[in-house]
Each structure stands twice: as structure tokens, then as C-alpha cells.
Amino acid sequence: MKPSFLDTSILLRHILGEPNAYQKLKQFDKIYASELTRVEALRTIDRLRIQNRWPQEEVALRIRLLTAFSASVEIIPLQPAILRRASDPFPTTVGTLDALHIATALLIQIQLNKSLLFLTHDTRQGLAAVASGMDAEGFN
């Protein structure tokens, strides 16, 4: 199966045990993600810790799940080429973080000289990835 790019929304549904998590991850030989994914996930865990008054054990569990999940993914560091592409226009409206994820996936495609499957639960981001020339799943 073609390599894939993982958006934070896919990761969070898994580590938070939310319903309707994307179920095909084990089918991919190679999964890429931006280093931004870990930052977004940790910010979400911390926000939930405060809002839901999670005990330390709950926070530790979610961070352990994040660490284990991250070990199976190739993390792509933010780099000048990604920041430049994220600053350029997109065919649809995207926010800053979505632009960084899509720009990272586009850069990987160029480096690999093959298409990636963009995985996201975010409809707007999925549509932006498709409009940028990628196949995408998880947002329908």
C-alpha cells in the first residue's frame, strides 16, 4: 500500500480512545507525520488534563500511548522548505497548522517521487489536501 501522511486528528482519536478512529493504519508500510503532530497532541493532552481534571495516571497513560504511536511513524522536522510552502497560496482555505501539515506531506511526495495518502479526520484539511493533488481518507 502507498505510504501515508498522518495528521494529528488521526493520532488523537487513537490515543484518546475516541469513537470512529481511522482503522487502517496497520495496513501501511510507511507512515509519515510532521513534528508538529507531537506538539499538537501534547497541547491537547495538557488542555484535557486541566479541563477534565485528569489524574496523573491518566496523563501518563496518554503520553505513553503517544510515545508508542510516535515510535511507529517517521517524524519529519519542520524545515525552511516546509515553512515556505505553507506560506504560499493553497487552492482552498486552510489555517496555519493545516498548511504546515499539507506542506510537509507535499515535500515528502517530492522527495519520494511518489504519492502519499493524506490521513485526517478534519474535513476542511482533507479537502485542502485533495485540492493540492493528494489522495486523502478519514474525513468523510
PDB file of N, CA and C in Angstrom, residues 17-122:
ATOM      1  N   GLY A  17      -8.809   7.334  22.642  1.00  0.00           N
ATOM      2  CA  GLY A  17      -9.857   6.317  22.651  1.00  0.00           C
ATOM      3  C   GLY A  17     -11.203   6.843  22.179  1.00  0.00           C
ATOM      4  N   GLU A  18     -11.182   7.788  21.245  1.00  0.00           N
ATOM      5  CA  GLU A  18     -12.425   8.370  20.744  1.00  0.00           C
ATOM      6  C   GLU A  18     -13.069   7.464  19.698  1.00  0.00           C
ATOM      7  N   PRO A  19     -14.377   7.593  19.525  1.00  0.00           N
ATOM      8  CA  PRO A  19     -15.079   6.773  18.536  1.00  0.00           C
ATOM      9  C   PRO A  19     -14.698   7.157  17.105  1.00  0.00           C
ATOM     10  N   ASN A  20     -14.916   6.221  16.205  1.00  0.00           N
ATOM     11  CA  ASN A  20     -14.698   6.417  14.766  1.00  0.00           C
ATOM     12  C   ASN A  20     -13.251   6.722  14.400  1.00  0.00           C
ATOM     13  N   ALA A  21     -12.306   6.176  15.153  1.00  0.00           N
ATOM     14  CA  ALA A  21     -10.893   6.346  14.817  1.00  0.00           C
ATOM     15  C   ALA A  21     -10.589   5.588  13.525  1.00  0.00           C
ATOM     16  N   TYR A  22      -9.693   6.135  12.723  1.00  0.00           N
ATOM     17  CA  TYR A  22      -9.290   5.516  11.466  1.00  0.00           C
ATOM     18  C   TYR A  22      -8.682   4.141  11.760  1.00  0.00           C
ATOM     19  N   GLN A  23      -9.186   3.104  11.098  1.00  0.00           N
ATOM     20  CA  GLN A  23      -8.832   1.730  11.455  1.00  0.00           C
ATOM     21  C   GLN A  23      -7.798   1.051  10.547  1.00  0.00           C
ATOM     22  N   LYS A  24      -7.354   1.710   9.493  1.00  0.00           N
ATOM     23  CA  LYS A  24      -6.482   1.044   8.521  1.00  0.00           C
ATOM     24  C   LYS A  24      -4.990   1.320   8.719  1.00  0.00           C
ATOM     25  N   LEU A  25      -4.587   1.891   9.817  1.00  0.00           N
ATOM     26  CA  LEU A  25      -3.195   2.299   9.982  1.00  0.00           C
ATOM     27  C   LEU A  25      -2.206   1.149   9.863  1.00  0.00           C
ATOM     28  N   LYS A  26      -2.566  -0.013  10.337  1.00  0.00           N
ATOM     29  CA  LYS A  26      -1.641  -1.161  10.298  1.00  0.00           C
ATOM     30  C   LYS A  26      -1.397  -1.666   8.876  1.00  0.00           C
ATOM     31  N   GLN A  27      -2.198  -1.218   7.923  1.00  0.00           N
ATOM     32  CA  GLN A  27      -2.042  -1.649   6.530  1.00  0.00           C
ATOM     33  C   GLN A  27      -0.908  -0.919   5.812  1.00  0.00           C
ATOM     34  N   PHE A  28      -0.430   0.172   6.372  1.00  0.00           N
ATOM     35  CA  PHE A  28       0.578   0.981   5.689  1.00  0.00           C
ATOM     36  C   PHE A  28       1.975   0.531   6.059  1.00  0.00           C
ATOM     37  N   ASP A  29       2.819   0.408   5.035  1.00  0.00           N
ATOM     38  CA  ASP A  29       4.211   0.042   5.268  1.00  0.00           C
ATOM     39  C   ASP A  29       4.991   1.201   5.891  1.00  0.00           C
ATOM     40  N   LYS A  30       4.635   2.415   5.489  1.00  0.00           N
ATOM     41  CA  LYS A  30       5.367   3.597   5.951  1.00  0.00           C
ATOM     42  C   LYS A  30       4.369   4.710   6.242  1.00  0.00           C
ATOM     43  N   ILE A  31       4.495   5.314   7.425  1.00  0.00           N
ATOM     44  CA  ILE A  31       3.644   6.425   7.815  1.00  0.00           C
ATOM     45  C   ILE A  31       4.554   7.588   8.220  1.00  0.00           C
ATOM     46  N   TYR A  32       4.247   8.763   7.686  1.00  0.00           N
ATOM     47  CA  TYR A  32       4.987   9.974   7.999  1.00  0.00           C
ATOM     48  C   TYR A  32       4.088  10.926   8.783  1.00  0.00           C
ATOM     49  N   ALA A  33       4.712  11.789   9.560  1.00  0.00           N
ATOM     50  CA  ALA A  33       3.982  12.839  10.270  1.00  0.00           C
ATOM     51  C   ALA A  33       4.932  14.000  10.515  1.00  0.00           C
ATOM     52  N   SER A  34       4.370  15.170  10.637  1.00  0.00           N
ATOM     53  CA  SER A  34       5.143  16.357  10.973  1.00  0.00           C
ATOM     54  C   SER A  34       5.504  16.336  12.458  1.00  0.00           C
ATOM     55  N   GLU A  35       6.632  16.929  12.805  1.00  0.00           N
ATOM     56  CA  GLU A  35       6.974  17.064  14.221  1.00  0.00           C
ATOM     57  C   GLU A  35       5.940  17.920  14.937  1.00  0.00           C
ATOM     58  N   LEU A  36       5.204  18.691  14.192  1.00  0.00           N
ATOM     59  CA  LEU A  36       4.113  19.485  14.745  1.00  0.00           C
ATOM     60  C   LEU A  36       3.048  18.598  15.393  1.00  0.00           C
ATOM     61  N   THR A  37       2.905  17.376  14.915  1.00  0.00           N
ATOM     62  CA  THR A  37       1.901  16.447  15.435  1.00  0.00           C
ATOM     63  C   THR A  37       2.097  16.187  16.922  1.00  0.00           C
ATOM     64  N   ARG A  38       3.322  15.961  17.328  1.00  0.00           N
ATOM     65  CA  ARG A  38       3.594  15.700  18.750  1.00  0.00           C
ATOM     66  C   ARG A  38       3.260  16.923  19.605  1.00  0.00           C
ATOM     67  N   VAL A  39       3.614  18.110  19.113  1.00  0.00           N
ATOM     68  CA  VAL A  39       3.313  19.342  19.843  1.00  0.00           C
ATOM     69  C   VAL A  39       1.799  19.499  19.996  1.00  0.00           C
ATOM     70  N   GLU A  40       1.059  19.325  18.902  1.00  0.00           N
ATOM     71  CA  GLU A  40      -0.399  19.458  18.963  1.00  0.00           C
ATOM     72  C   GLU A  40      -1.012  18.425  19.909  1.00  0.00           C
ATOM     73  N   ALA A  41      -0.518  17.201  19.848  1.00  0.00           N
ATOM     74  CA  ALA A  41      -1.058  16.143  20.712  1.00  0.00           C
ATOM     75  C   ALA A  41      -0.777  16.429  22.179  1.00  0.00           C
ATOM     76  N   LEU A  42       0.431  16.861  22.491  1.00  0.00           N
ATOM     77  CA  LEU A  42       0.761  17.176  23.885  1.00  0.00           C
ATOM     78  C   LEU A  42      -0.029  18.377  24.401  1.00  0.00           C
ATOM     79  N   ARG A  43      -0.259  19.364  23.548  1.00  0.00           N
ATOM     80  CA  ARG A  43      -1.079  20.512  23.951  1.00  0.00           C
ATOM     81  C   ARG A  43      -2.510  20.056  24.240  1.00  0.00           C
ATOM     82  N   THR A  44      -3.024  19.135  23.429  1.00  0.00           N
ATOM     83  CA  THR A  44      -4.378  18.626  23.648  1.00  0.00           C
ATOM     84  C   THR A  44      -4.452  17.852  24.952  1.00  0.00           C
ATOM     85  N   ILE A  45      -3.479  16.996  25.199  1.00  0.00           N
ATOM     86  CA  ILE A  45      -3.447  16.230  26.450  1.00  0.00           C
ATOM     87  C   ILE A  45      -3.404  17.184  27.648  1.00  0.00           C
ATOM     88  N   ASP A  46      -2.589  18.212  27.561  1.00  0.00           N
ATOM     89  CA  ASP A  46      -2.487  19.155  28.664  1.00  0.00           C
ATOM     90  C   ASP A  46      -3.797  19.930  28.860  1.00  0.00           C
ATOM     91  N   ARG A  47      -4.425  20.320  27.763  1.00  0.00           N
ATOM     92  CA  ARG A  47      -5.716  21.016  27.864  1.00  0.00           C
ATOM     93  C   ARG A  47      -6.765  20.118  28.511  1.00  0.00           C
ATOM     94  N   LEU A  48      -6.803  18.851  28.105  1.00  0.00           N
ATOM     95  CA  LEU A  48      -7.758  17.916  28.693  1.00  0.00           C
ATOM     96  C   LEU A  48      -7.434  17.636  30.163  1.00  0.00           C
ATOM     97  N   ARG A  49      -6.157  17.631  30.505  1.00  0.00           N
ATOM     98  CA  ARG A  49      -5.752  17.453  31.905  1.00  0.00           C
ATOM     99  C   ARG A  49      -6.360  18.545  32.771  1.00  0.00           C
ATOM    100  N   ILE A  50      -6.292  19.762  32.274  1.00  0.00           N
ATOM    101  CA  ILE A  50      -6.814  20.897  33.042  1.00  0.00           C
ATOM    102  C   ILE A  50      -8.348  20.915  33.034  1.00  0.00           C
ATOM    103  N   GLN A  51      -8.939  20.804  31.837  1.00  0.00           N
ATOM    104  CA  GLN A  51     -10.395  20.899  31.723  1.00  0.00           C
ATOM    105  C   GLN A  51     -11.122  19.751  32.412  1.00  0.00           C
ATOM    106  N   ASN A  52     -10.586  18.548  32.251  1.00  0.00           N
ATOM    107  CA  ASN A  52     -11.245  17.357  32.801  1.00  0.00           C
ATOM    108  C   ASN A  52     -10.679  16.939  34.152  1.00  0.00           C
ATOM    109  N   ARG A  53      -9.702  17.694  34.621  1.00  0.00           N
ATOM    110  CA  ARG A  53      -9.048  17.383  35.902  1.00  0.00           C
ATOM    111  C   ARG A  53      -8.555  15.936  35.944  1.00  0.00           C
ATOM    112  N   TRP A  54      -7.869  15.574  34.855  1.00  0.00           N
ATOM    113  CA  TRP A  54      -7.332  14.224  34.778  1.00  0.00           C
ATOM    114  C   TRP A  54      -6.311  13.991  35.885  1.00  0.00           C
ATOM    115  N   PRO A  55      -6.329  12.815  36.479  1.00  0.00           N
ATOM    116  CA  PRO A  55      -5.266  12.465  37.438  1.00  0.00           C
ATOM    117  C   PRO A  55      -3.950  12.205  36.686  1.00  0.00           C
ATOM    118  N   GLN A  56      -2.875  12.207  37.423  1.00  0.00           N
ATOM    119  CA  GLN A  56      -1.551  11.993  36.830  1.00  0.00           C
ATOM    120  C   GLN A  56      -1.475  10.688  36.050  1.00  0.00           C
ATOM    121  N   GLU A  57      -2.157   9.652  36.539  1.00  0.00           N
ATOM    122  CA  GLU A  57      -2.124   8.351  35.875  1.00  0.00           C
ATOM    123  C   GLU A  57      -2.740   8.428  34.471  1.00  0.00           C
ATOM    124  N   GLU A  58      -3.804   9.198  34.337  1.00  0.00           N
ATOM    125  CA  GLU A  58      -4.456   9.363  33.027  1.00  0.00           C
ATOM    126  C   GLU A  58      -3.542  10.105  32.060  1.00  0.00           C
ATOM    127  N   VAL A  59      -2.921  11.149  32.530  1.00  0.00           N
ATOM    128  CA  VAL A  59      -1.992  11.919  31.698  1.00  0.00           C
ATOM    129  C   VAL A  59      -0.815  11.034  31.281  1.00  0.00           C
ATOM    130  N   ALA A  60      -0.266  10.295  32.229  1.00  0.00           N
ATOM    131  CA  ALA A  60       0.863   9.407  31.926  1.00  0.00           C
ATOM    132  C   ALA A  60       0.478   8.353  30.894  1.00  0.00           C
ATOM    133  N   LEU A  61      -0.716   7.790  31.013  1.00  0.00           N
ATOM    134  CA  LEU A  61      -1.185   6.800  30.048  1.00  0.00           C
ATOM    135  C   LEU A  61      -1.249   7.388  28.646  1.00  0.00           C
ATOM    136  N   ARG A  62      -1.854   8.564  28.511  1.00  0.00           N
ATOM    137  CA  ARG A  62      -1.985   9.191  27.190  1.00  0.00           C
ATOM    138  C   ARG A  62      -0.623   9.542  26.601  1.00  0.00           C
ATOM    139  N   ILE A  63       0.306   9.984  27.431  1.00  0.00           N
ATOM    140  CA  ILE A  63       1.649  10.297  26.924  1.00  0.00           C
ATOM    141  C   ILE A  63       2.379   9.020  26.513  1.00  0.00           C
ATOM    142  N   ARG A  64       2.188   7.936  27.281  1.00  0.00           N
ATOM    143  CA  ARG A  64       2.779   6.642  26.888  1.00  0.00           C
ATOM    144  C   ARG A  64       2.221   6.186  25.547  1.00  0.00           C
ATOM    145  N   LEU A  65       0.917   6.316  25.352  1.00  0.00           N
ATOM    146  CA  LEU A  65       0.303   5.937  24.073  1.00  0.00           C
ATOM    147  C   LEU A  65       0.837   6.798  22.938  1.00  0.00           C
ATOM    148  N   LEU A  66       0.990   8.090  23.186  1.00  0.00           N
ATOM    149  CA  LEU A  66       1.548   8.996  22.181  1.00  0.00           C
ATOM    150  C   LEU A  66       2.972   8.595  21.828  1.00  0.00           C
ATOM    151  N   THR A  67       3.778   8.287  22.826  1.00  0.00           N
ATOM    152  CA  THR A  67       5.170   7.899  22.595  1.00  0.00           C
ATOM    153  C   THR A  67       5.258   6.600  21.801  1.00  0.00           C
ATOM    154  N   ALA A  68       4.444   5.617  22.160  1.00  0.00           N
ATOM    155  CA  ALA A  68       4.440   4.339  21.438  1.00  0.00           C
ATOM    156  C   ALA A  68       3.986   4.527  20.000  1.00  0.00           C
ATOM    157  N   PHE A  69       2.953   5.305  19.816  1.00  0.00           N
ATOM    158  CA  PHE A  69       2.438   5.549  18.470  1.00  0.00           C
ATOM    159  C   PHE A  69       3.475   6.284  17.636  1.00  0.00           C
ATOM    160  N   SER A  70       4.119   7.278  18.234  1.00  0.00           N
ATOM    161  CA  SER A  70       5.127   8.071  17.531  1.00  0.00           C
ATOM    162  C   SER A  70       6.321   7.235  17.099  1.00  0.00           C
ATOM    163  N   ALA A  71       6.623   6.187  17.849  1.00  0.00           N
ATOM    164  CA  ALA A  71       7.760   5.333  17.513  1.00  0.00           C
ATOM    165  C   ALA A  71       7.543   4.572  16.207  1.00  0.00           C
ATOM    166  N   SER A  72       6.286   4.407  15.802  1.00  0.00           N
ATOM    167  CA  SER A  72       5.993   3.668  14.578  1.00  0.00           C
ATOM    168  C   SER A  72       5.836   4.572  13.363  1.00  0.00           C
ATOM    169  N   VAL A  73       6.078   5.863  13.552  1.00  0.00           N
ATOM    170  CA  VAL A  73       5.882   6.856  12.497  1.00  0.00           C
ATOM    171  C   VAL A  73       7.198   7.574  12.246  1.00  0.00           C
ATOM    172  N   GLU A  74       7.482   7.895  10.966  1.00  0.00           N
ATOM    173  CA  GLU A  74       8.668   8.697  10.681  1.00  0.00           C
ATOM    174  C   GLU A  74       8.302  10.166  10.828  1.00  0.00           C
ATOM    175  N   ILE A  75       8.945  10.814  11.791  1.00  0.00           N
ATOM    176  CA  ILE A  75       8.663  12.214  12.086  1.00  0.00           C
ATOM    177  C   ILE A  75       9.523  13.105  11.183  1.00  0.00           C
ATOM    178  N   ILE A  76       8.851  14.026  10.506  1.00  0.00           N
ATOM    179  CA  ILE A  76       9.531  14.955   9.606  1.00  0.00           C
ATOM    180  C   ILE A  76       9.672  16.300  10.317  1.00  0.00           C
ATOM    181  N   PRO A  77      10.906  16.764  10.499  1.00  0.00           N
ATOM    182  CA  PRO A  77      11.092  18.055  11.174  1.00  0.00           C
ATOM    183  C   PRO A  77      10.609  19.213  10.301  1.00  0.00           C
ATOM    184  N   LEU A  78      10.116  20.256  10.969  1.00  0.00           N
ATOM    185  CA  LEU A  78       9.790  21.476  10.238  1.00  0.00           C
ATOM    186  C   LEU A  78      11.099  22.037   9.705  1.00  0.00           C
ATOM    187  N   GLN A  79      11.092  22.460   8.473  1.00  0.00           N
ATOM    188  CA  GLN A  79      12.300  22.961   7.840  1.00  0.00           C
ATOM    189  C   GLN A  79      11.929  24.122   6.927  1.00  0.00           C
ATOM    190  N   PRO A  80      12.915  24.897   6.505  1.00  0.00           N
ATOM    191  CA  PRO A  80      12.608  26.086   5.706  1.00  0.00           C
ATOM    192  C   PRO A  80      11.734  25.806   4.464  1.00  0.00           C
ATOM    193  N   ALA A  81      11.967  24.716   3.765  1.00  0.00           N
ATOM    194  CA  ALA A  81      11.157  24.423   2.566  1.00  0.00           C
ATOM    195  C   ALA A  81       9.683  24.223   2.925  1.00  0.00           C
ATOM    196  N   ILE A  82       9.421  23.611   4.070  1.00  0.00           N
ATOM    197  CA  ILE A  82       8.036  23.400   4.519  1.00  0.00           C
ATOM    198  C   ILE A  82       7.410  24.737   4.897  1.00  0.00           C
ATOM    199  N   LEU A  83       8.146  25.555   5.620  1.00  0.00           N
ATOM    200  CA  LEU A  83       7.627  26.860   6.022  1.00  0.00           C
ATOM    201  C   LEU A  83       7.346  27.739   4.803  1.00  0.00           C
ATOM    202  N   ARG A  84       8.234  27.687   3.803  1.00  0.00           N
ATOM    203  CA  ARG A  84       7.999  28.461   2.574  1.00  0.00           C
ATOM    204  C   ARG A  84       6.731  27.993   1.872  1.00  0.00           C
ATOM    205  N   ARG A  85       6.589  26.649   1.717  1.00  0.00           N
ATOM    206  CA  ARG A  85       5.405  26.136   1.010  1.00  0.00           C
ATOM    207  C   ARG A  85       4.131  26.434   1.785  1.00  0.00           C
ATOM    208  N   ALA A  86       4.171  26.337   3.095  1.00  0.00           N
ATOM    209  CA  ALA A  86       2.989  26.629   3.914  1.00  0.00           C
ATOM    210  C   ALA A  86       2.596  28.099   3.798  1.00  0.00           C
ATOM    211  N   SER A  87       3.546  28.955   3.473  1.00  0.00           N
ATOM    212  CA  SER A  87       3.267  30.382   3.307  1.00  0.00           C
ATOM    213  C   SER A  87       2.659  30.715   1.954  1.00  0.00           C
ATOM    214  N   ASP A  88       2.836  29.837   0.998  1.00  0.00           N
ATOM    215  CA  ASP A  88       2.301  30.053  -0.355  1.00  0.00           C
ATOM    216  C   ASP A  88       0.789  29.841  -0.372  1.00  0.00           C
ATOM    217  N   PRO A  89       0.131  30.335  -1.415  1.00  0.00           N
ATOM    218  CA  PRO A  89      -1.318  30.121  -1.537  1.00  0.00           C
ATOM    219  C   PRO A  89      -1.672  28.644  -1.688  1.00  0.00           C
ATOM    220  N   PHE A  90      -2.863  28.289  -1.228  1.00  0.00           N
ATOM    221  CA  PHE A  90      -3.435  26.955  -1.392  1.00  0.00           C
ATOM    222  C   PHE A  90      -4.713  27.088  -2.211  1.00  0.00           C
ATOM    223  N   PRO A  91      -5.140  26.017  -2.862  1.00  0.00           N
ATOM    224  CA  PRO A  91      -6.352  26.100  -3.683  1.00  0.00           C
ATOM    225  C   PRO A  91      -7.640  26.261  -2.872  1.00  0.00           C
ATOM    226  N   THR A  92      -7.592  25.974  -1.572  1.00  0.00           N
ATOM    227  CA  THR A  92      -8.743  26.154  -0.697  1.00  0.00           C
ATOM    228  C   THR A  92      -8.280  26.898   0.550  1.00  0.00           C
ATOM    229  N   THR A  93      -9.217  27.298   1.371  1.00  0.00           N
ATOM    230  CA  THR A  93      -8.888  27.997   2.602  1.00  0.00           C
ATOM    231  C   THR A  93      -8.317  27.009   3.622  1.00  0.00           C
ATOM    232  N   VAL A  94      -7.143  27.324   4.152  1.00  0.00           N
ATOM    233  CA  VAL A  94      -6.537  26.491   5.201  1.00  0.00           C
ATOM    234  C   VAL A  94      -5.946  27.386   6.276  1.00  0.00           C
ATOM    235  N   GLY A  95      -5.969  26.900   7.493  1.00  0.00           N
ATOM    236  CA  GLY A  95      -5.328  27.596   8.597  1.00  0.00           C
ATOM    237  C   GLY A  95      -3.840  27.297   8.617  1.00  0.00           C
ATOM    238  N   THR A  96      -3.147  27.943   9.512  1.00  0.00           N
ATOM    239  CA  THR A  96      -1.689  27.822   9.587  1.00  0.00           C
ATOM    240  C   THR A  96      -1.232  26.387   9.862  1.00  0.00           C
ATOM    241  N   LEU A  97      -1.800  25.742  10.866  1.00  0.00           N
ATOM    242  CA  LEU A  97      -1.354  24.392  11.215  1.00  0.00           C
ATOM    243  C   LEU A  97      -1.680  23.400  10.096  1.00  0.00           C
ATOM    244  N   ASP A  98      -2.857  23.527   9.503  1.00  0.00           N
ATOM    245  CA  ASP A  98      -3.210  22.657   8.379  1.00  0.00           C
ATOM    246  C   ASP A  98      -2.248  22.876   7.216  1.00  0.00           C
ATOM    247  N   ALA A  99      -1.912  24.131   6.946  1.00  0.00           N
ATOM    248  CA  ALA A  99      -0.969  24.430   5.863  1.00  0.00           C
ATOM    249  C   ALA A  99       0.387  23.783   6.126  1.00  0.00           C
ATOM    250  N   LEU A 100       0.820  23.791   7.377  1.00  0.00           N
ATOM    251  CA  LEU A 100       2.103  23.158   7.704  1.00  0.00           C
ATOM    252  C   LEU A 100       2.054  21.644   7.489  1.00  0.00           C
ATOM    253  N   HIS A 101       0.961  21.001   7.874  1.00  0.00           N
ATOM    254  CA  HIS A 101       0.827  19.555   7.647  1.00  0.00           C
ATOM    255  C   HIS A 101       0.793  19.235   6.150  1.00  0.00           C
ATOM    256  N   ILE A 102      -0.007  19.968   5.406  1.00  0.00           N
ATOM    257  CA  ILE A 102      -0.119  19.708   3.965  1.00  0.00           C
ATOM    258  C   ILE A 102       1.206  19.991   3.272  1.00  0.00           C
ATOM    259  N   ALA A 103       1.868  21.080   3.631  1.00  0.00           N
ATOM    260  CA  ALA A 103       3.166  21.395   3.043  1.00  0.00           C
ATOM    261  C   ALA A 103       4.194  20.302   3.336  1.00  0.00           C
ATOM    262  N   THR A 104       4.148  19.748   4.536  1.00  0.00           N
ATOM    263  CA  THR A 104       5.062  18.654   4.883  1.00  0.00           C
ATOM    264  C   THR A 104       4.796  17.443   4.002  1.00  0.00           C
ATOM    265  N   ALA A 105       3.541  17.079   3.844  1.00  0.00           N
ATOM    266  CA  ALA A 105       3.190  15.929   3.002  1.00  0.00           C
ATOM    267  C   ALA A 105       3.598  16.174   1.552  1.00  0.00           C
ATOM    268  N   LEU A 106       3.399  17.380   1.054  1.00  0.00           N
ATOM    269  CA  LEU A 106       3.794  17.695  -0.322  1.00  0.00           C
ATOM    270  C   LEU A 106       5.302  17.579  -0.504  1.00  0.00           C
ATOM    271  N   LEU A 107       6.059  18.030   0.479  1.00  0.00           N
ATOM    272  CA  LEU A 107       7.521  17.917   0.409  1.00  0.00           C
ATOM    273  C   LEU A 107       7.953  16.448   0.398  1.00  0.00           C
ATOM    274  N   ILE A 108       7.332  15.628   1.222  1.00  0.00           N
ATOM    275  CA  ILE A 108       7.671  14.203   1.258  1.00  0.00           C
ATOM    276  C   ILE A 108       7.391  13.563  -0.098  1.00  0.00           C
ATOM    277  N   GLN A 109       6.260  13.909  -0.684  1.00  0.00           N
ATOM    278  CA  GLN A 109       5.927  13.368  -2.018  1.00  0.00           C
ATOM    279  C   GLN A 109       7.015  13.703  -3.023  1.00  0.00           C
ATOM    280  N   ILE A 110       7.492  14.927  -2.990  1.00  0.00           N
ATOM    281  CA  ILE A 110       8.557  15.339  -3.920  1.00  0.00           C
ATOM    282  C   ILE A 110       9.830  14.539  -3.648  1.00  0.00           C
ATOM    283  N   GLN A 111      10.188  14.408  -2.377  1.00  0.00           N
ATOM    284  CA  GLN A 111      11.416  13.685  -2.029  1.00  0.00           C
ATOM    285  C   GLN A 111      11.341  12.204  -2.403  1.00  0.00           C
ATOM    286  N   LEU A 112      10.163  11.600  -2.213  1.00  0.00           N
ATOM    287  CA  LEU A 112       9.995  10.177  -2.520  1.00  0.00           C
ATOM    288  C   LEU A 112       9.697   9.922  -3.996  1.00  0.00           C
ATOM    289  N   ASN A 113       9.259  10.980  -4.677  1.00  0.00           N
ATOM    290  CA  ASN A 113       8.801  10.865  -6.058  1.00  0.00           C
ATOM    291  C   ASN A 113       7.661   9.851  -6.178  1.00  0.00           C
ATOM    292  N   LYS A 114       6.766   9.873  -5.192  1.00  0.00           N
ATOM    293  CA  LYS A 114       5.566   9.044  -5.219  1.00  0.00           C
ATOM    294  C   LYS A 114       4.495   9.701  -4.378  1.00  0.00           C
ATOM    295  N   SER A 115       3.257   9.356  -4.664  1.00  0.00           N
ATOM    296  CA  SER A 115       2.146   9.993  -3.952  1.00  0.00           C
ATOM    297  C   SER A 115       1.968   9.395  -2.559  1.00  0.00           C
ATOM    298  N   LEU A 116       1.447  10.220  -1.680  1.00  0.00           N
ATOM    299  CA  LEU A 116       1.117   9.819  -0.316  1.00  0.00           C
ATOM    300  C   LEU A 116      -0.396   9.828  -0.159  1.00  0.00           C
ATOM    301  N   LEU A 117      -0.877   9.039   0.758  1.00  0.00           N
ATOM    302  CA  LEU A 117      -2.276   9.097   1.161  1.00  0.00           C
ATOM    303  C   LEU A 117      -2.325   9.969   2.414  1.00  0.00           C
ATOM    304  N   PHE A 118      -3.034  11.075   2.349  1.00  0.00           N
ATOM    305  CA  PHE A 118      -3.128  12.020   3.461  1.00  0.00           C
ATOM    306  C   PHE A 118      -4.265  11.572   4.365  1.00  0.00           C
ATOM    307  N   LEU A 119      -3.971  11.314   5.628  1.00  0.00           N
ATOM    308  CA  LEU A 119      -4.963  10.815   6.584  1.00  0.00           C
ATOM    309  C   LEU A 119      -5.335  11.901   7.574  1.00  0.00           C
ATOM    310  N   THR A 120      -6.621  12.235   7.631  1.00  0.00           N
ATOM    311  CA  THR A 120      -7.100  13.253   8.550  1.00  0.00           C
ATOM    312  C   THR A 120      -8.573  13.022   8.846  1.00  0.00           C
ATOM    313  N   HIS A 121      -8.991  13.429  10.033  1.00  0.00           N
ATOM    314  CA  HIS A 121     -10.417  13.428  10.365  1.00  0.00           C
ATOM    315  C   HIS A 121     -11.010  14.824  10.164  1.00  0.00           C
ATOM    316  N   ASP A 122     -10.204  15.768   9.778  1.00  0.00           N
ATOM    317  CA  ASP A 122     -10.622  17.158   9.591  1.00  0.00           C
ATOM    318  C   ASP A 122     -11.079  17.353   8.145  1.00  0.00           C
TER     319      ASP A 122
END
